């Protein structure tokens, strides 16, 4: 397909996402199934346009004076491919599949737009109702922090030390120009794609099939590291999902001790079995959602709550989610977080640890949930540990690379794309007396 056809397809997908308020991944998949002539390169290029348009929907709409699907598609091509309008018009000329170029006035506005006149929410590329929440969570520089969520993300991998060393994996992936991660000791990063490019499908590589590495954002790797899961411990991953943090902790524990992986959603939990086998993890026991786990009450050295959340920290990868999110959905997530924290507390042994992690940047889902938990659990003797000191001890080269906030006599951590170079994550560690 030529650029005109790809742009027309992207506009069609954007219209579908807007009209049906559906996940963009589903819309792109359906488009591909109904247009089987499009090759993998075409689908990747169309996806780039769509995702870029959704990442910067507010700012592109401001610059174009129009936030319709066509305007956003053209803005994403001009910006993402670094093209001037004249060059784009010349490229589309004679292409019968190409959409009509915007008029000169609109293109002139796009090129000359002054962001100093734009509202904060526009510069941050977020809905108005979210702006105040991010300001509370991220402080004075919240606009810059939020805007970083609109950039293209890198591809992060975690080396599985049960089977390989980082240098070995770096060499195996050399054609993709990988680099050792800045912070995560077993992390590898493949840079964000540029232009119409696409990330390599690393899951077809021999190293992946052999279990040498997993796809995992560096922030998620750091959250697992901060739990301090140690060899010989009894650990519960209560919201294990696909098992990313369970696998990371199994490697940290050198396959000793025991990790209990559980999740209330069996569909989310299903991939963990294949991943555990491939990674060679022998100390992970997977619990069915219907299973009675009361026998584990009071026995866990570490209970990890990777809580269900709005996913605001992952908007680089799922930009459509920020436009579909509602205050009602946020309130529901907060209720779920309170419930899972209360359940998790029952599993922690005396002197044990409770780690709370979200991939959200909203204080409502993070520090506020910990504060509310402490009010409900006054008789259990939980106290907020100094996560900031833990970060400094484990990552001495990472000073200033996360936001450290005081809470109830301890500190909690927020990771962001701008500060940490990762997805957005919150981490708190509670110690039971």
Tab-separated table of C-alpha atoms in Angstrom:
chain	number	residue	atom	x	y	z
A	1	UNK	CA	0.000	0.000	0.000
A	2	UNK	CA	1.077	3.561	-0.678
A	3	UNK	CA	0.952	6.263	1.965
A	4	UNK	CA	-2.442	7.492	0.766
A	5	UNK	CA	-4.055	4.104	1.294
A	6	UNK	CA	-2.428	3.716	4.693
A	7	UNK	CA	-3.637	7.157	5.770
A	8	UNK	CA	-7.174	6.437	4.539
A	9	UNK	CA	-7.161	3.172	6.488
A	10	UNK	CA	-5.932	4.921	9.632
A	11	UNK	CA	-8.729	7.496	9.356
A	12	UNK	CA	-11.241	4.663	8.971
A	13	UNK	CA	-9.943	2.985	12.135
A	14	UNK	CA	-9.924	6.265	14.085
A	15	UNK	CA	-13.542	6.877	13.060
A	16	UNK	CA	-14.461	3.375	14.235
A	17	UNK	CA	-12.740	3.875	17.605
A	18	UNK	CA	-14.505	7.206	18.150
A	19	UNK	CA	-17.955	6.030	17.058
A	20	UNK	CA	-17.964	2.780	19.013
A	21	UNK	CA	-15.667	3.768	21.918
A	22	UNK	CA	-13.860	0.470	21.534
A	23	UNK	CA	-10.235	-0.515	22.213
A	24	UNK	CA	-7.974	0.502	19.358
A	25	UNK	CA	-6.319	-2.933	19.252
A	26	UNK	CA	-9.700	-4.499	18.486
A	27	UNK	CA	-10.453	-1.945	15.763
A	28	UNK	CA	-7.075	-2.507	14.089
A	29	UNK	CA	-7.482	-6.281	14.272
A	30	UNK	CA	-10.918	-6.120	12.674
A	31	UNK	CA	-9.632	-3.832	9.928
A	32	UNK	CA	-6.824	-6.278	9.173
A	33	UNK	CA	-9.202	-9.242	9.005
A	34	UNK	CA	-11.439	-7.450	6.526
A	35	UNK	CA	-8.500	-6.192	4.404
A	36	UNK	CA	-6.307	-9.268	4.100
A	37	UNK	CA	-4.425	-7.795	1.148
A	38	UNK	CA	-2.591	-5.493	3.571
A	39	UNK	CA	0.844	-6.835	4.467
A	40	UNK	CA	2.475	-6.742	7.886
A	41	UNK	CA	4.376	-3.582	6.960
A	42	UNK	CA	1.139	-1.878	5.938
A	43	UNK	CA	-0.583	-2.876	9.159
A	44	UNK	CA	2.337	-1.617	11.238
A	45	UNK	CA	2.393	1.739	9.414
A	46	UNK	CA	-1.385	2.140	9.797
A	47	UNK	CA	-1.069	1.299	13.481
A	48	UNK	CA	1.640	3.940	13.926
A	49	UNK	CA	-0.630	6.641	12.483
A	50	UNK	CA	-3.576	5.563	14.619
A	51	UNK	CA	-1.607	5.312	17.862
A	52	UNK	CA	0.196	8.618	17.281
A	53	UNK	CA	-3.139	10.323	16.602
A	54	UNK	CA	-4.605	8.975	19.841
A	55	UNK	CA	-1.529	9.748	21.921
A	56	UNK	CA	-1.719	13.424	20.918
A	57	UNK	CA	-5.416	13.821	20.257
A	58	UNK	CA	-5.790	17.057	22.273
A	59	UNK	CA	-2.664	18.790	20.999
A	60	UNK	CA	-3.223	17.715	17.388
A	61	UNK	CA	-6.836	18.856	17.608
A	62	UNK	CA	-5.708	22.223	18.981
A	63	UNK	CA	-3.114	22.672	16.242
A	64	UNK	CA	-5.492	21.628	13.454
A	65	UNK	CA	-8.537	23.405	14.862
A	66	UNK	CA	-10.352	20.100	14.379
A	67	UNK	CA	-10.199	16.838	16.332
A	68	UNK	CA	-12.058	14.717	13.775
A	69	UNK	CA	-10.551	11.468	12.494
A	70	UNK	CA	-9.282	12.952	9.215
A	71	UNK	CA	-7.635	15.948	10.880
A	72	UNK	CA	-5.958	13.737	13.477
A	73	UNK	CA	-4.758	11.288	10.817
A	74	UNK	CA	-3.139	14.026	8.750
A	75	UNK	CA	-1.578	15.584	11.860
A	76	UNK	CA	-0.101	12.228	12.862
A	77	UNK	CA	1.433	11.725	9.415
A	78	UNK	CA	2.870	15.244	9.232
A	79	UNK	CA	4.300	14.991	12.728
A	80	UNK	CA	5.191	11.307	12.925
A	81	UNK	CA	6.868	11.182	9.517
A	82	UNK	CA	8.321	14.707	9.860
A	83	UNK	CA	6.773	15.796	6.550
A	84	UNK	CA	5.935	19.262	5.308
A	85	UNK	CA	2.443	19.729	3.832
A	86	UNK	CA	3.874	20.336	0.353
A	87	UNK	CA	5.815	17.065	0.465
A	88	UNK	CA	2.784	15.172	1.713
A	89	UNK	CA	0.563	16.657	-1.004
A	90	UNK	CA	3.102	15.633	-3.644
A	91	UNK	CA	3.260	12.104	-2.209
A	92	UNK	CA	-0.528	11.739	-2.248
A	93	UNK	CA	-0.994	13.233	-5.715
A	94	UNK	CA	-2.404	10.682	-8.131
A	95	UNK	CA	-3.168	8.156	-5.401
A	96	UNK	CA	-6.842	7.305	-5.870
A	97	UNK	CA	-7.058	5.867	-2.357
A	98	UNK	CA	-5.676	8.971	-0.667
A	99	UNK	CA	-8.022	11.184	1.380
A	100	UNK	CA	-8.365	14.845	0.447
A	101	UNK	CA	-5.732	17.131	1.923
A	102	UNK	CA	-6.918	19.655	4.545
A	103	UNK	CA	-7.213	23.226	3.257
A	104	UNK	CA	-4.294	25.629	3.421
A	105	UNK	CA	-5.699	27.576	6.359
A	106	UNK	CA	-5.925	24.456	8.522
A	107	UNK	CA	-2.430	23.330	7.553
A	108	UNK	CA	-1.069	26.791	8.246
A	109	UNK	CA	-2.659	26.727	11.690
A	110	UNK	CA	-1.096	23.320	12.349
A	111	UNK	CA	2.393	24.593	11.540
A	112	UNK	CA	2.086	27.917	13.358
A	113	UNK	CA	0.139	26.885	16.470
A	114	UNK	CA	1.452	28.479	19.667
A	115	UNK	CA	1.216	26.090	22.593
A	116	UNK	CA	1.764	28.896	25.082
A	117	UNK	CA	-1.846	29.841	24.402
A	118	UNK	CA	-3.145	26.309	24.919
A	119	UNK	CA	-4.797	25.163	28.167
A	120	UNK	CA	-2.715	22.889	30.392
A	121	UNK	CA	-4.874	19.853	29.598
A	122	UNK	CA	-4.222	20.367	25.875
A	123	UNK	CA	-0.461	20.612	26.350
A	124	UNK	CA	-0.619	17.524	28.565
A	125	UNK	CA	-2.781	15.681	25.998
A	126	UNK	CA	-5.360	14.540	28.558
A	127	UNK	CA	-9.111	15.034	29.103
A	128	UNK	CA	-10.017	18.061	31.230
A	129	UNK	CA	-11.327	16.020	34.172
A	130	UNK	CA	-8.024	14.157	34.471
A	131	UNK	CA	-5.848	17.288	34.529
A	132	UNK	CA	-6.545	18.184	38.173
A	133	UNK	CA	-5.813	14.631	39.297
A	134	UNK	CA	-2.455	14.538	37.523
A	135	UNK	CA	-1.545	17.936	38.963
A	136	UNK	CA	-2.204	16.584	42.462
A	137	UNK	CA	-0.205	13.421	41.771
A	138	UNK	CA	2.765	14.801	39.854
A	139	UNK	CA	3.258	18.316	41.210
A	140	UNK	CA	4.338	21.525	39.504
A	141	UNK	CA	5.792	19.890	36.401
A	142	UNK	CA	2.729	17.718	35.846
A	143	UNK	CA	2.154	19.022	32.299
A	144	UNK	CA	5.599	17.917	31.136
A	145	UNK	CA	5.219	14.608	33.003
A	146	UNK	CA	1.829	13.948	31.404
A	147	UNK	CA	2.996	15.002	27.943
A	148	UNK	CA	5.730	12.344	28.144
A	149	UNK	CA	2.925	9.768	28.210
A	150	UNK	CA	2.203	10.785	24.605
A	151	UNK	CA	5.566	9.657	23.235
A	152	UNK	CA	6.184	6.362	21.480
A	153	UNK	CA	7.390	3.712	23.962
A	154	UNK	CA	10.498	1.541	23.728
A	155	UNK	CA	10.431	-2.251	23.779
A	156	UNK	CA	11.747	-3.519	27.118
A	157	UNK	CA	12.890	-7.035	27.915
A	158	UNK	CA	13.926	-8.771	31.152
A	159	UNK	CA	16.726	-11.328	31.061
A	160	UNK	CA	15.761	-14.561	32.818
A	161	UNK	CA	18.812	-15.263	34.990
A	162	UNK	CA	17.632	-18.832	35.528
A	163	UNK	CA	18.719	-19.534	31.955
A	164	UNK	CA	20.906	-16.721	30.606
A	165	UNK	CA	23.027	-13.674	31.355
A	166	UNK	CA	22.384	-10.212	29.979
A	167	UNK	CA	25.503	-10.121	27.770
A	168	UNK	CA	24.417	-13.377	26.138
A	169	UNK	CA	20.961	-12.008	25.318
A	170	UNK	CA	22.365	-8.690	24.087
A	171	UNK	CA	24.573	-10.594	21.652
A	172	UNK	CA	21.690	-12.796	20.473
A	173	UNK	CA	19.546	-9.718	19.757
A	174	UNK	CA	22.371	-7.696	18.188
A	175	UNK	CA	20.559	-7.151	14.848
A	176	UNK	CA	17.944	-5.071	16.720
A	177	UNK	CA	20.506	-2.753	18.361
A	178	UNK	CA	19.548	-3.535	21.965
A	179	UNK	CA	21.062	-1.721	24.928
A	180	UNK	CA	21.342	-2.566	28.604
A	181	UNK	CA	18.637	-0.730	30.554
A	182	UNK	CA	19.629	2.324	32.565
A	183	UNK	CA	18.256	1.070	35.881
A	184	UNK	CA	16.912	-2.499	35.889
A	185	UNK	CA	19.891	-4.835	36.418
A	186	UNK	CA	18.512	-7.470	34.041
A	187	UNK	CA	16.762	-5.102	31.641
A	188	UNK	CA	17.328	-4.686	27.910
A	189	UNK	CA	15.852	-1.907	25.815
A	190	UNK	CA	15.158	-1.632	22.095
A	191	UNK	CA	14.566	2.023	21.287
A	192	UNK	CA	11.181	3.436	20.359
A	193	UNK	CA	10.355	3.132	16.668
A	194	UNK	CA	10.757	6.093	14.362
A	195	UNK	CA	8.697	7.134	11.368
A	196	UNK	CA	6.877	4.225	9.736
A	197	UNK	CA	9.070	1.594	11.406
A	198	UNK	CA	8.027	-1.211	13.722
A	199	UNK	CA	9.477	-3.097	16.634
A	200	UNK	CA	10.911	-6.551	15.939
A	201	UNK	CA	8.798	-9.556	16.864
A	202	UNK	CA	11.213	-10.805	19.503
A	203	UNK	CA	8.887	-13.649	20.491
A	204	UNK	CA	9.887	-15.609	17.391
A	205	UNK	CA	13.579	-15.362	18.325
A	206	UNK	CA	15.305	-18.543	19.484
A	207	UNK	CA	16.332	-16.883	22.749
A	208	UNK	CA	12.732	-16.150	23.649
A	209	UNK	CA	11.629	-19.693	22.806
A	210	UNK	CA	14.429	-21.007	25.032
A	211	UNK	CA	13.274	-18.829	27.927
A	212	UNK	CA	16.269	-16.493	27.986
A	213	UNK	CA	14.133	-13.368	28.255
A	214	UNK	CA	10.607	-12.021	28.679
A	215	UNK	CA	8.928	-8.876	27.374
A	216	UNK	CA	8.442	-6.630	30.428
A	217	UNK	CA	8.535	-2.870	30.880
A	218	UNK	CA	11.523	-1.694	32.887
A	219	UNK	CA	9.228	-0.073	35.449
A	220	UNK	CA	7.532	-3.405	36.107
A	221	UNK	CA	10.962	-5.002	36.518
A	222	UNK	CA	11.933	-2.336	39.052
A	223	UNK	CA	8.704	-2.836	41.002
A	224	UNK	CA	9.460	-6.567	41.280
A	225	UNK	CA	13.031	-5.786	42.379
A	226	UNK	CA	11.826	-3.394	45.105
A	227	UNK	CA	9.707	-6.113	46.725
A	228	UNK	CA	12.972	-7.692	47.868
A	229	UNK	CA	11.735	-11.240	47.192
A	230	UNK	CA	14.564	-13.416	48.519
A	231	UNK	CA	15.592	-17.078	48.202
A	232	UNK	CA	13.708	-19.333	50.581
A	233	UNK	CA	10.795	-16.948	51.208
A	234	UNK	CA	7.095	-17.700	50.975
A	235	UNK	CA	5.576	-15.236	48.474
A	236	UNK	CA	2.032	-14.623	47.257
A	237	UNK	CA	1.418	-12.785	43.982
A	238	UNK	CA	-2.269	-12.141	44.576
A	239	UNK	CA	-3.054	-10.383	41.267
A	240	UNK	CA	-0.606	-12.325	39.125
A	241	UNK	CA	-2.320	-11.856	35.760
A	242	UNK	CA	-0.072	-13.262	33.044
A	243	UNK	CA	2.718	-13.778	35.571
A	244	UNK	CA	5.312	-11.148	34.658
A	245	UNK	CA	6.247	-10.253	38.233
A	246	UNK	CA	5.969	-13.870	39.424
A	247	UNK	CA	8.552	-14.845	36.824
A	248	UNK	CA	10.807	-11.953	37.806
A	249	UNK	CA	10.604	-12.869	41.499
A	250	UNK	CA	11.248	-16.564	40.751
A	251	UNK	CA	14.545	-15.554	39.169
A	252	UNK	CA	15.337	-13.231	42.105
A	253	UNK	CA	14.708	-16.181	44.457
A	254	UNK	CA	16.845	-18.515	42.330
A	255	UNK	CA	13.969	-21.010	42.114
A	256	UNK	CA	13.984	-21.563	45.882
A	257	UNK	CA	11.249	-20.936	48.426
A	258	UNK	CA	7.711	-20.806	47.070
A	259	UNK	CA	5.683	-18.330	45.011
A	260	UNK	CA	1.917	-18.711	45.026
A	261	UNK	CA	0.425	-17.091	41.901
A	262	UNK	CA	-3.273	-16.284	41.953
A	263	UNK	CA	-5.754	-14.061	40.153
A	264	UNK	CA	-9.525	-13.642	40.261
A	265	UNK	CA	-9.682	-13.753	36.432
A	266	UNK	CA	-8.746	-17.134	34.964
A	267	UNK	CA	-8.454	-15.627	31.462
A	268	UNK	CA	-5.752	-13.238	32.668
A	269	UNK	CA	-4.019	-16.057	34.510
A	270	UNK	CA	-4.081	-18.564	31.644
A	271	UNK	CA	-0.793	-17.531	29.909
A	272	UNK	CA	1.236	-18.040	33.092
A	273	UNK	CA	1.501	-21.807	32.673
A	274	UNK	CA	3.292	-21.654	29.313
A	275	UNK	CA	5.505	-18.790	30.504
A	276	UNK	CA	6.579	-20.653	33.640
A	277	UNK	CA	7.481	-23.751	31.631
A	278	UNK	CA	9.486	-21.771	29.092
A	279	UNK	CA	11.338	-19.827	31.801
A	280	UNK	CA	12.168	-22.917	33.836
A	281	UNK	CA	10.470	-21.609	36.992
A	282	UNK	CA	10.056	-24.499	39.443
A	283	UNK	CA	9.071	-22.636	42.611
A	284	UNK	CA	5.752	-21.154	41.391
A	285	UNK	CA	2.447	-22.781	42.297
A	286	UNK	CA	-0.547	-21.483	40.351
A	287	UNK	CA	-3.852	-21.345	42.218
A	288	UNK	CA	-7.220	-21.627	40.471
A	289	UNK	CA	-9.509	-18.621	41.104
A	290	UNK	CA	-12.077	-20.921	42.759
A	291	UNK	CA	-9.525	-22.449	45.108
A	292	UNK	CA	-9.813	-21.948	48.871
A	293	UNK	CA	-6.584	-20.198	49.918
A	294	UNK	CA	-7.356	-19.682	53.607
A	295	UNK	CA	-4.639	-22.208	54.398
A	296	UNK	CA	-2.095	-19.566	53.403
A	297	UNK	CA	-3.392	-16.947	55.860
A	298	UNK	CA	-0.631	-15.528	58.054
A	299	UNK	CA	2.126	-17.527	56.300
A	300	UNK	CA	3.508	-15.183	53.612
A	301	UNK	CA	6.814	-13.369	54.046
A	302	UNK	CA	5.803	-11.207	51.084
A	303	UNK	CA	2.394	-10.574	49.571
A	304	UNK	CA	2.385	-8.623	46.314
A	305	UNK	CA	-0.716	-6.750	45.212
A	306	UNK	CA	-0.294	-5.687	41.580
A	307	UNK	CA	-3.678	-4.033	41.815
A	308	UNK	CA	-6.304	-3.619	39.095
A	309	UNK	CA	-6.154	0.021	38.067
A	310	UNK	CA	-6.972	2.540	35.340
A	311	UNK	CA	-3.618	1.908	33.644
A	312	UNK	CA	-2.909	5.625	33.261
A	313	UNK	CA	0.810	4.880	33.462
A	314	UNK	CA	0.600	2.795	30.278
A	315	UNK	CA	-0.973	5.435	28.031
A	316	UNK	CA	2.074	5.419	25.744
A	317	UNK	CA	1.110	1.855	24.803
A	318	UNK	CA	-2.684	2.145	25.206
A	319	UNK	CA	-3.492	5.765	24.344
A	320	UNK	CA	-7.145	5.053	23.575
A	321	UNK	CA	-7.702	4.186	27.237
A	322	UNK	CA	-7.305	7.794	28.396
A	323	UNK	CA	-10.142	8.935	26.148
A	324	UNK	CA	-12.452	6.098	27.232
A	325	UNK	CA	-11.739	6.404	30.966
A	326	UNK	CA	-14.543	7.837	33.109
A	327	UNK	CA	-14.856	8.994	36.707
A	328	UNK	CA	-17.245	6.092	37.282
A	329	UNK	CA	-14.603	3.607	36.102
A	330	UNK	CA	-11.994	5.239	38.358
A	331	UNK	CA	-14.312	4.964	41.368
A	332	UNK	CA	-14.903	1.278	40.606
A	333	UNK	CA	-11.168	0.612	40.445
A	334	UNK	CA	-10.678	2.313	43.811
A	335	UNK	CA	-13.259	0.008	45.382
A	336	UNK	CA	-11.505	-3.012	43.879
A	337	UNK	CA	-8.151	-1.794	45.200
A	338	UNK	CA	-9.514	-1.405	48.727
A	339	UNK	CA	-10.999	-4.887	48.597
A	340	UNK	CA	-7.835	-6.601	47.342
A	341	UNK	CA	-5.637	-4.798	49.895
A	342	UNK	CA	-7.884	-5.949	52.720
A	343	UNK	CA	-7.783	-9.503	51.392
A	344	UNK	CA	-4.009	-9.418	50.975
A	345	UNK	CA	-3.458	-8.333	54.571
A	346	UNK	CA	-4.755	-11.664	55.847
A	347	UNK	CA	-1.915	-13.565	54.147
A	348	UNK	CA	0.998	-11.571	55.638
A	349	UNK	CA	2.888	-13.244	58.451
A	350	UNK	CA	4.126	-11.314	61.520
A	351	UNK	CA	7.119	-9.262	60.385
A	352	UNK	CA	6.145	-9.853	56.759
A	353	UNK	CA	5.794	-7.373	53.898
A	354	UNK	CA	2.879	-6.209	51.771
A	355	UNK	CA	3.872	-4.610	48.455
A	356	UNK	CA	1.299	-2.511	46.617
A	357	UNK	CA	1.897	-1.721	42.938
A	358	UNK	CA	-0.197	-0.024	40.269
A	359	UNK	CA	0.527	1.122	36.736
A	360	UNK	CA	-1.430	4.303	37.494
A	361	UNK	CA	-0.338	7.879	38.125
A	362	UNK	CA	-3.478	8.937	40.011
A	363	UNK	CA	-3.007	9.603	43.728
A	364	UNK	CA	-6.606	8.379	44.186
A	365	UNK	CA	-5.435	4.868	43.268
A	366	UNK	CA	-2.073	5.066	44.964
A	367	UNK	CA	-1.203	6.989	48.142
A	368	UNK	CA	-4.877	7.550	48.957
A	369	UNK	CA	-5.565	3.819	48.884
A	370	UNK	CA	-2.640	3.112	51.214
A	371	UNK	CA	-3.807	5.819	53.624
A	372	UNK	CA	-7.338	4.403	53.609
A	373	UNK	CA	-5.982	0.889	54.167
A	374	UNK	CA	-3.996	1.998	57.204
A	375	UNK	CA	-7.120	3.559	58.711
A	376	UNK	CA	-8.982	0.272	58.292
A	377	UNK	CA	-6.119	-1.919	59.556
A	378	UNK	CA	-5.125	-0.135	62.786
A	379	UNK	CA	-5.143	-3.371	64.799
A	380	UNK	CA	-2.907	-5.267	62.356
A	381	UNK	CA	0.216	-3.168	62.908
A	382	UNK	CA	1.062	-2.297	59.289
A	383	UNK	CA	3.466	0.600	58.720
A	384	UNK	CA	4.692	2.268	55.530
A	385	UNK	CA	8.344	1.416	54.875
A	386	UNK	CA	10.890	3.806	53.388
A	387	UNK	CA	10.626	2.852	49.716
A	388	UNK	CA	12.793	5.814	48.742
A	389	UNK	CA	15.686	4.492	50.834
A	390	UNK	CA	15.102	1.045	49.357
A	391	UNK	CA	15.381	2.518	45.846
A	392	UNK	CA	18.639	4.297	46.767
A	393	UNK	CA	20.147	1.123	48.237
A	394	UNK	CA	19.173	-1.160	45.361
A	395	UNK	CA	19.762	1.378	42.583
A	396	UNK	CA	22.581	3.697	43.743
A	397	UNK	CA	22.933	5.032	40.186
A	398	UNK	CA	19.232	5.923	40.060
A	399	UNK	CA	19.205	9.015	42.262
A	400	UNK	CA	16.478	11.472	41.263
A	401	UNK	CA	15.043	9.052	38.713
A	402	UNK	CA	11.752	8.576	40.562
A	403	UNK	CA	9.348	10.714	42.582
A	404	UNK	CA	9.638	9.982	46.322
A	405	UNK	CA	6.716	11.127	48.486
A	406	UNK	CA	6.224	10.982	52.244
A	407	UNK	CA	3.296	8.968	53.552
A	408	UNK	CA	2.384	7.978	57.120
A	409	UNK	CA	5.961	8.028	58.412
A	410	UNK	CA	7.464	6.280	55.388
A	411	UNK	CA	7.921	7.015	51.691
A	412	UNK	CA	6.340	5.755	48.477
A	413	UNK	CA	7.635	5.855	44.912
A	414	UNK	CA	6.210	6.970	41.582
A	415	UNK	CA	7.965	6.134	38.314
A	416	UNK	CA	7.132	8.096	35.151
A	417	UNK	CA	8.266	8.145	31.520
A	418	UNK	CA	9.896	11.553	31.981
A	419	UNK	CA	11.768	10.829	35.221
A	420	UNK	CA	12.436	7.112	35.018
A	421	UNK	CA	12.126	6.415	31.299
A	422	UNK	CA	9.562	3.702	32.038
A	423	UNK	CA	5.811	3.344	32.041
A	424	UNK	CA	4.136	5.011	35.007
A	425	UNK	CA	4.207	2.905	38.186
A	426	UNK	CA	3.464	3.418	41.868
A	427	UNK	CA	5.183	1.346	44.568
A	428	UNK	CA	4.550	1.178	48.295
A	429	UNK	CA	5.874	-1.340	50.805
A	430	UNK	CA	4.122	-2.008	54.110
A	431	UNK	CA	5.762	-3.845	57.003
A	432	UNK	CA	3.693	-5.839	59.483
A	433	UNK	CA	4.840	-5.653	63.105
